[in-house]
CSV table of C-alpha atoms in Angstrom, one decimal:
chain,number,residue,atom,x,y,z
A,1,MET,CA,44.3,10.0,24.8
A,2,GLN,CA,47.4,8.8,23.1
A,3,ARG,CA,47.7,12.2,21.4
A,4,TRP,CA,47.6,13.8,24.9
A,5,VAL,CA,50.5,11.7,26.0
A,6,GLY,CA,52.5,12.9,23.1
A,7,ILE,CA,51.8,16.5,24.0
A,8,VAL,CA,52.9,15.9,27.6
A,9,VAL,CA,56.2,14.3,26.6
A,10,LEU,CA,57.1,17.1,24.2
A,11,SER,CA,56.0,19.7,26.6
A,12,ALA,CA,58.3,18.3,29.3
A,13,LEU,CA,61.3,18.1,27.0
A,14,SER,CA,60.7,21.8,26.0
A,15,VAL,CA,60.4,22.8,29.7
A,16,VAL,CA,63.6,21.1,30.6
A,17,ALA,CA,65.5,22.9,27.8
A,18,HIS,CA,64.0,26.3,28.6
A,19,ALA,CA,63.5,26.2,32.3
A,20,ASN,CA,63.6,29.5,34.2
A,21,GLU,CA,65.5,27.7,37.0
A,22,PRO,CA,68.7,25.9,35.8
A,23,LEU,CA,68.6,22.2,36.7
A,24,PRO,CA,71.6,20.1,37.8
A,25,GLY,CA,73.0,17.9,35.1
A,26,ASP,CA,72.1,14.7,36.9
A,27,ILE,CA,68.5,15.8,37.2
A,28,VAL,CA,68.3,16.7,33.5
A,29,ARG,CA,69.8,13.3,32.6
A,30,ASP,CA,67.4,11.5,34.9
A,31,LEU,CA,64.3,13.3,33.5
A,32,ASN,CA,65.4,12.7,29.9
A,33,GLY,CA,66.0,9.1,30.7
A,34,LEU,CA,62.6,8.6,32.1
A,35,GLN,CA,61.0,10.3,29.2
A,36,SER,CA,62.9,8.2,26.8
A,37,GLN,CA,61.7,5.0,28.5
A,38,LEU,CA,58.1,6.3,28.3
A,39,ALA,CA,58.5,7.2,24.7
A,40,GLU,CA,59.7,3.7,23.9
A,41,GLN,CA,56.5,2.1,25.1
A,42,PRO,CA,54.6,0.7,22.1
A,43,SER,CA,51.5,2.8,21.3
A,44,GLY,CA,49.2,-0.3,21.1
A,45,GLU,CA,50.3,-1.9,24.3
A,46,VAL,CA,52.3,-1.0,27.4
A,47,ASP,CA,54.6,-2.8,29.9
A,48,ASP,CA,53.1,-2.2,33.3
A,49,ASP,CA,56.3,-3.1,35.0
A,50,VAL,CA,58.2,-0.4,33.1
A,51,LEU,CA,55.4,2.2,33.7
A,52,ASN,CA,55.2,1.3,37.4
A,53,ARG,CA,59.0,1.8,37.8
A,54,ILE,CA,58.7,5.2,36.1
A,55,ILE,CA,55.9,6.2,38.3
A,56,SER,CA,57.5,5.0,41.5
A,57,HIS,CA,60.8,6.7,40.7
A,58,ALA,CA,59.2,10.0,39.5
A,59,ARG,CA,57.1,10.2,42.7
A,60,SER,CA,60.1,9.5,44.9
A,61,GLN,CA,62.1,12.2,43.2
A,62,SER,CA,59.2,14.7,43.3
A,63,SER,CA,58.8,14.1,47.0
A,64,ARG,CA,62.5,14.4,47.7
A,65,LEU,CA,62.9,17.6,45.9
A,66,ALA,CA,59.7,19.4,46.9
A,67,SER,CA,61.1,21.2,49.9
A,68,GLY,CA,64.4,22.3,48.2
A,69,ASN,CA,65.4,25.5,46.5
A,70,ARG,CA,63.6,26.9,43.4
A,71,ALA,CA,65.4,24.6,41.0
A,72,ASP,CA,64.6,21.6,43.1
A,73,GLN,CA,60.9,22.6,43.2
A,74,TRP,CA,60.9,23.1,39.4
A,75,ALA,CA,62.4,19.6,39.0
A,76,SER,CA,59.8,18.2,41.5
A,77,ALA,CA,57.0,19.6,39.3
A,78,LEU,CA,58.5,18.0,36.2
A,79,TYR,CA,58.7,14.6,38.0
A,80,HIS,CA,55.0,15.0,38.8
A,81,GLN,CA,54.3,15.5,35.1
A,82,LEU,CA,56.3,12.4,34.1
A,83,ALA,CA,54.3,10.4,36.6
A,84,ALA,CA,51.1,11.8,35.1
A,85,SER,CA,52.3,10.8,31.6
A,86,ALA,CA,52.9,7.2,32.7
A,87,LEU,CA,49.6,7.0,34.5
A,88,VAL,CA,47.8,8.2,31.4
A,89,ARG,CA,49.4,5.3,29.5
A,90,GLN,CA,47.9,3.0,32.1
A,91,GLY,CA,44.5,4.6,31.7
A,92,ASP,CA,44.4,6.1,35.2
A,93,HIS,CA,43.2,9.5,34.3
A,94,LEU,CA,42.1,10.8,37.7
A,95,VAL,CA,45.3,9.9,39.5
A,96,ALA,CA,47.3,11.4,36.6
A,97,ALA,CA,45.2,14.6,37.1
A,98,ASP,CA,46.2,14.6,40.8
A,99,GLU,CA,49.8,14.5,39.7
A,100,LEU,CA,49.4,17.5,37.5
A,101,ALA,CA,47.5,19.4,40.2
A,102,SER,CA,50.5,18.8,42.5
A,103,ALA,CA,52.9,20.0,39.8
A,104,GLN,CA,51.0,23.3,39.6
A,105,GLN,CA,51.5,23.9,43.3
A,106,ARG,CA,55.3,24.2,43.1
A,107,PRO,CA,56.1,28.0,43.5
A,108,SER,CA,58.9,28.1,40.9
A,109,VAL,CA,56.7,26.9,38.0
A,110,PRO,CA,56.2,29.7,35.4
A,111,ASN,CA,52.6,30.7,34.8
A,112,SER,CA,52.7,29.6,31.1
A,113,GLN,CA,53.5,26.1,32.2
A,114,ILE,CA,50.8,26.2,34.9
A,115,LEU,CA,48.3,27.1,32.3
A,116,ARG,CA,49.4,24.1,30.1
A,117,TRP,CA,49.0,21.7,33.0
A,118,LEU,CA,45.7,23.3,34.1
A,119,ARG,CA,44.3,22.6,30.6
A,120,ASP,CA,45.7,19.0,30.7
A,121,GLU,CA,44.3,18.4,34.1
A,122,ALA,CA,40.8,19.6,32.9
A,123,SER,CA,41.0,17.1,30.0
A,124,LEU,CA,41.9,14.3,32.4
A,125,ARG,CA,39.1,15.2,34.9
A,126,ARG,CA,36.7,15.2,31.9
A,127,ALA,CA,38.0,11.8,30.7
A,128,GLY,CA,37.6,10.5,34.3
A,129,ASN,CA,34.0,11.7,34.4
A,130,GLN,CA,34.7,14.3,37.1
A,131,ARG,CA,32.5,16.9,35.2
A,132,PRO,CA,32.1,19.6,37.9
A,133,GLU,CA,35.8,19.6,38.6
A,134,ALA,CA,36.6,19.7,34.9
A,135,ILE,CA,34.2,22.6,34.4
A,136,THR,CA,35.9,24.6,37.1
A,137,LEU,CA,39.3,24.0,35.6
A,138,TYR,CA,38.3,24.8,32.0
A,139,GLU,CA,36.7,28.0,33.3
A,140,GLN,CA,39.9,29.0,35.0
A,141,TRP,CA,42.0,28.2,32.0
A,142,LEU,CA,39.7,30.0,29.5
A,143,THR,CA,39.6,33.1,31.7
A,144,GLN,CA,43.4,33.4,31.5
A,145,SER,CA,43.9,32.2,27.9
A,146,GLN,CA,42.2,34.5,25.5
A,147,GLY,CA,44.0,34.3,22.1
A,148,SER,CA,45.4,30.8,22.7
A,149,PRO,CA,45.1,28.5,19.6
A,150,HIS,CA,43.4,26.0,21.9
A,151,TYR,CA,40.8,28.5,23.2
A,152,ASP,CA,37.9,27.5,21.0
A,153,GLU,CA,38.5,23.8,21.3
A,154,SER,CA,38.5,24.1,25.1
A,155,ALA,CA,35.5,26.4,25.2
A,156,TRP,CA,33.5,23.8,23.2
A,157,ARG,CA,34.5,21.1,25.7
A,158,LEU,CA,33.4,23.3,28.5
A,159,ILE,CA,30.0,23.9,26.8
A,160,ARG,CA,29.4,20.2,26.3
A,161,LEU,CA,30.3,19.6,30.0
A,162,LEU,CA,27.9,22.3,31.1
A,163,ALA,CA,25.2,20.8,28.8
A,164,GLU,CA,25.7,17.4,30.3
A,165,GLU,CA,25.2,18.9,33.8
A,166,GLU,CA,22.2,20.8,32.5
A,167,ARG,CA,23.7,24.2,33.4
A,168,TRP,CA,22.1,25.8,30.4
A,169,ASP,CA,22.5,29.5,31.3
A,170,GLU,CA,26.2,29.1,31.9
A,171,ALA,CA,26.6,27.2,28.7
A,172,ILE,CA,24.9,30.0,26.6
A,173,GLU,CA,27.3,32.6,28.1
A,174,TRP,CA,30.3,30.7,26.8
A,175,LEU,CA,28.5,29.7,23.6
A,176,SER,CA,27.5,33.2,22.4
A,177,PRO,CA,30.9,34.6,21.5
A,178,LEU,CA,31.8,31.4,19.6
A,179,LEU,CA,28.6,31.7,17.4
A,180,GLN,CA,29.7,35.1,16.2
A,181,LYS,CA,32.8,33.5,14.6
A,182,GLY,CA,30.9,31.0,12.5
A,183,GLY,CA,32.6,27.9,11.2
A,184,LEU,CA,30.7,25.4,13.3
A,185,THR,CA,31.0,21.7,12.6
A,186,ASP,CA,27.9,19.5,12.5
A,187,THR,CA,28.6,18.4,16.1
A,188,GLN,CA,28.9,21.9,17.3
A,189,GLN,CA,25.8,22.9,15.5
A,190,THR,CA,23.8,20.1,17.2
A,191,LEU,CA,25.2,21.1,20.6
A,192,THR,CA,24.3,24.7,20.0
A,193,THR,CA,20.7,23.8,19.1
A,194,VAL,CA,20.4,21.7,22.3
A,195,VAL,CA,21.7,24.5,24.5
A,196,ILE,CA,19.5,27.2,23.0
A,197,ARG,CA,16.4,25.0,23.2
A,198,ASN,CA,17.0,24.4,26.9
A,199,THR,CA,17.7,28.0,27.7
A,200,GLU,CA,14.9,29.9,29.3
A,201,GLN,CA,13.2,32.2,26.8
A,202,ASN,CA,15.1,30.4,24.0
A,203,GLU,CA,13.3,32.5,21.3
A,204,GLN,CA,14.7,35.7,22.9
A,205,THR,CA,18.1,34.1,23.1
A,206,LEU,CA,18.0,33.2,19.4
A,207,GLY,CA,16.9,36.7,18.6
A,208,TRP,CA,19.8,38.1,20.6
A,209,LEU,CA,22.2,35.9,18.8
A,210,VAL,CA,20.8,37.0,15.4
A,211,ASP,CA,20.9,40.6,16.4
A,212,GLY,CA,24.6,40.2,17.0
A,213,LEU,CA,25.2,39.8,13.3
A,214,THR,CA,26.6,42.8,11.4
A,215,ALA,CA,27.7,43.7,7.9
A,216,GLN,CA,31.2,42.7,9.0
A,217,SER,CA,30.1,39.2,10.2
A,218,GLU,CA,31.5,36.3,8.1
A,219,PRO,CA,29.2,34.4,5.7
A,220,ASP,CA,29.5,31.3,7.9
A,221,ALA,CA,28.1,33.2,10.9
A,222,TRP,CA,25.0,34.3,8.8
A,223,ARG,CA,24.6,30.8,7.4
A,224,GLN,CA,24.8,29.1,10.8
A,225,ALA,CA,22.4,31.6,12.5
A,226,ALA,CA,19.8,30.8,9.8
A,227,GLY,CA,20.5,27.1,10.3
A,228,LEU,CA,19.9,27.4,14.0
A,229,ALA,CA,16.7,29.3,13.5
A,230,GLN,CA,15.5,26.7,11.1
A,231,GLN,CA,16.4,23.8,13.4
A,232,MET,CA,14.4,25.5,16.2
A,233,GLY,CA,11.3,25.8,14.0
A,234,GLN,CA,11.7,29.5,13.4
A,235,ALA,CA,11.5,29.4,9.6
A,236,GLY,CA,10.5,33.0,9.3
A,237,VAL,CA,13.6,34.1,11.3
A,238,ALA,CA,15.8,31.9,9.1
A,239,ALA,CA,14.4,33.4,6.0
A,240,GLY,CA,14.9,36.9,7.4
A,241,VAL,CA,18.5,36.2,8.3
A,242,TRP,CA,19.3,34.7,4.8
A,243,GLU,CA,17.5,37.6,3.1
A,244,MET,CA,19.7,40.1,4.9
A,245,ALA,CA,22.8,38.2,4.2
A,246,TRP,CA,21.8,38.0,0.5
A,247,GLN,CA,21.2,41.8,0.4
A,248,LEU,CA,24.6,42.4,2.0
A,249,GLY,CA,26.4,40.2,-0.6
A,250,LYS,CA,27.4,37.5,1.9
A,251,PHE,CA,25.8,34.9,-0.3
A,252,THR,CA,26.0,35.0,-4.1
A,253,SER,CA,25.8,31.5,-5.6
A,254,ALA,CA,22.8,30.0,-7.4
A,255,GLU,CA,22.4,27.4,-4.6
A,256,ASP,CA,22.4,30.2,-2.0
A,257,ARG,CA,19.6,31.9,-4.0
A,258,LEU,CA,17.6,28.6,-4.1
A,259,THR,CA,18.1,28.2,-0.4
A,260,LEU,CA,16.7,31.7,0.1
A,261,ILE,CA,13.7,30.9,-2.0
A,262,ARG,CA,13.0,27.7,-0.1
A,263,LEU,CA,13.4,29.5,3.2
A,264,HIS,CA,10.9,32.1,2.2
A,265,LEU,CA,8.4,29.4,1.2
A,266,ALA,CA,8.9,27.6,4.5
A,267,GLY,CA,8.8,30.9,6.5
A,268,GLY,CA,5.5,32.2,5.2
A,269,THR,CA,6.7,34.7,2.6
A,270,PRO,CA,6.0,33.0,-0.7
A,271,ALA,CA,5.6,36.2,-2.7
A,272,ARG,CA,9.2,37.1,-1.8
A,273,ALA,CA,10.2,33.6,-2.9
A,274,GLY,CA,8.4,34.1,-6.2
A,275,GLU,CA,10.1,37.5,-6.8
A,276,HIS,CA,13.5,36.1,-6.2
A,277,LEU,CA,12.9,33.2,-8.5
A,278,ASP,CA,11.5,35.3,-11.3
A,279,THR,CA,14.6,37.5,-11.1
A,280,ALA,CA,16.9,34.6,-11.0
A,281,ILE,CA,15.3,33.1,-14.2
A,282,GLU,CA,15.4,36.4,-16.0
A,283,GLU,CA,19.1,36.9,-15.1
A,284,GLY,CA,19.9,33.3,-16.2
A,285,ALA,CA,21.2,32.6,-12.7
A,286,VAL,CA,19.2,29.5,-12.5
A,287,ALA,CA,18.1,27.1,-15.3
A,288,ARG,CA,14.5,27.5,-16.5
A,289,ASP,CA,13.9,23.8,-16.1
A,290,GLU,CA,11.1,21.7,-14.7
A,291,GLU,CA,12.4,21.9,-11.1
A,292,THR,CA,12.6,25.7,-11.2
A,293,LEU,CA,9.3,26.2,-12.9
A,294,ARG,CA,7.6,23.8,-10.5
A,295,LEU,CA,9.1,25.8,-7.6
A,296,LEU,CA,8.0,29.1,-9.1
A,297,ALA,CA,4.4,27.9,-9.7
A,298,GLY,CA,4.2,26.6,-6.1
A,299,ALA,CA,5.5,30.0,-4.7
A,300,TRP,CA,2.9,32.1,-6.6
A,301,GLN,CA,0.1,29.6,-5.7
A,302,GLN,CA,1.0,29.9,-2.0
A,303,ALA,CA,1.1,33.7,-2.3
A,304,ARG,CA,-2.4,33.4,-4.0
A,305,HIS,CA,-1.2,35.7,-6.8
A,306,VAL,CA,-3.7,34.6,-9.4
A,307,GLU,CA,-2.1,36.0,-12.6
A,308,LYS,CA,1.4,34.9,-11.8
A,309,ALA,CA,0.4,31.6,-10.4
A,310,LEU,CA,-1.6,30.7,-13.5
A,311,SER,CA,1.2,32.0,-15.8
A,312,ALA,CA,3.8,29.9,-14.0
A,313,SER,CA,1.6,26.8,-14.0
A,314,ARG,CA,1.0,27.1,-17.7
A,315,ALA,CA,4.8,27.5,-18.3
A,316,LEU,CA,5.4,24.4,-16.3
A,317,ALA,CA,2.8,22.4,-18.2
A,318,GLU,CA,4.1,23.6,-21.6
A,319,SER,CA,7.6,22.7,-20.5
A,320,THR,CA,6.9,19.2,-19.3
A,321,GLN,CA,3.9,18.3,-21.5
A,322,LYS,CA,2.8,16.0,-18.7
A,323,ALA,CA,-1.0,15.3,-18.5
A,324,GLU,CA,-0.9,15.8,-14.7
A,325,ASP,CA,0.6,19.2,-15.0
A,326,TRP,CA,-2.0,20.3,-17.6
A,327,ARG,CA,-4.8,19.0,-15.4
A,328,GLN,CA,-3.5,20.7,-12.2
A,329,TYR,CA,-3.1,24.0,-14.2
A,330,GLY,CA,-6.7,23.6,-15.4
A,331,GLN,CA,-8.0,22.8,-11.9
A,332,LEU,CA,-6.2,25.9,-10.5
A,333,ALA,CA,-7.7,28.1,-13.2
A,334,TYR,CA,-11.2,26.7,-12.6
A,335,ARG,CA,-11.0,27.3,-8.8
A,336,TRP,CA,-10.0,30.9,-9.5
A,337,GLY,CA,-12.8,31.5,-12.0
A,338,GLN,CA,-10.6,31.5,-15.1
A,339,ASP,CA,-12.9,29.2,-17.1
A,340,GLY,CA,-11.3,29.8,-20.5
A,341,GLN,CA,-7.9,28.8,-19.3
A,342,ALA,CA,-9.3,25.9,-17.3
A,343,GLU,CA,-11.1,24.3,-20.2
A,344,GLU,CA,-8.2,24.7,-22.6
A,345,ALA,CA,-5.8,23.1,-20.0
A,346,LEU,CA,-8.1,20.3,-19.2
A,347,ILE,CA,-8.7,19.4,-22.9
A,348,LYS,CA,-4.9,19.1,-23.3
A,349,ALA,CA,-4.7,17.0,-20.2
A,350,ALA,CA,-7.5,14.7,-21.5
A,351,ASN,CA,-5.8,14.4,-24.9
A,352,LEU,CA,-2.6,13.3,-23.1
A,353,GLY,CA,-4.6,10.5,-21.4
A,354,ASP,CA,-5.5,12.0,-18.1
A,355,ASP,CA,-8.8,10.3,-16.9
A,356,GLN,CA,-9.6,12.9,-14.3
A,357,ALA,CA,-9.4,15.7,-16.8
A,358,GLY,CA,-12.5,14.3,-18.6
A,359,GLN,CA,-14.5,14.4,-15.4
A,360,TRP,CA,-13.5,18.0,-14.8
A,361,LEU,CA,-14.5,18.9,-18.4
A,362,SER,CA,-18.1,17.9,-17.6
A,363,ASN,CA,-18.3,21.2,-15.7
A,364,PHE,CA,-18.2,23.0,-19.0
A,365,GLU,CA,-20.9,21.0,-20.8
A,366,LYS,CA,-23.9,23.1,-21.8
């Protein structure tokens, strides 16, 4: 909240300097003097006597000037803001919010300043746990503030408040445009998952969000859509999203290709995973090492492609020269009726010291 105080003080100084209604010199000097006193308060501790004097004087001035001309009303609004700044330093968020609400009511306040105070009031209501009131204020601000650099930040705050109030359908309406931009933080990703899971017909909602992706969507938007699908247990959807992004050239790295392969394995399309991995190895995009060969063998086994599964399993065993890998290759070949390959593999496993291989070799005794 200390950062908020700084923003309030700077905003007030700017408003005094660029006010639409010229202020008398004594009022300007008084406002600047109060702001200087407030700024001099140490960040770690405050002097309540000083703050109480600032609040009392600011309230007295705001009340005295409220019924005057337009310049007086503008000054009255600024005194309300100063009182709010001091109250924030005392930790009295809701009373500070009331001061800002009063400042917004002065008829001479320009709309740009009203919007700044509206957003600040929403933040204070949120800090004071007045969630319904904060929601209303954020919605008012967002409706009038498209293009503001603070728009996304405020929208995420609103979504969290709506989630805390379990107003899921409203939350998804504000969430959907943000998801198309991508760039979600881990916290935002978690919040998004919670909202979608609690939305009625969440699978349809997820489908609608995925359908909103286009060839012009940023890579982060594709990446996060796949991540959401995966978190919701929709591995097949995640694989489909990643596959489309790969085909569109959104993802190009070796790690992206391995993610695509793993998603296909998890999503029930192991043959597609095997094809991608075969291509990657042939192109030299991924190393032909133990990890890659083990992944390839697993993909073709899941796909139940006998020839390719046995070939990949043999390549793995030849690469690692591990007794266990030779035995597993032999067991796989035996189950699929390839006795010649099975016996050869099991003999190698036995020669490497695998006890189980000997038991399996008894199946070939005549």
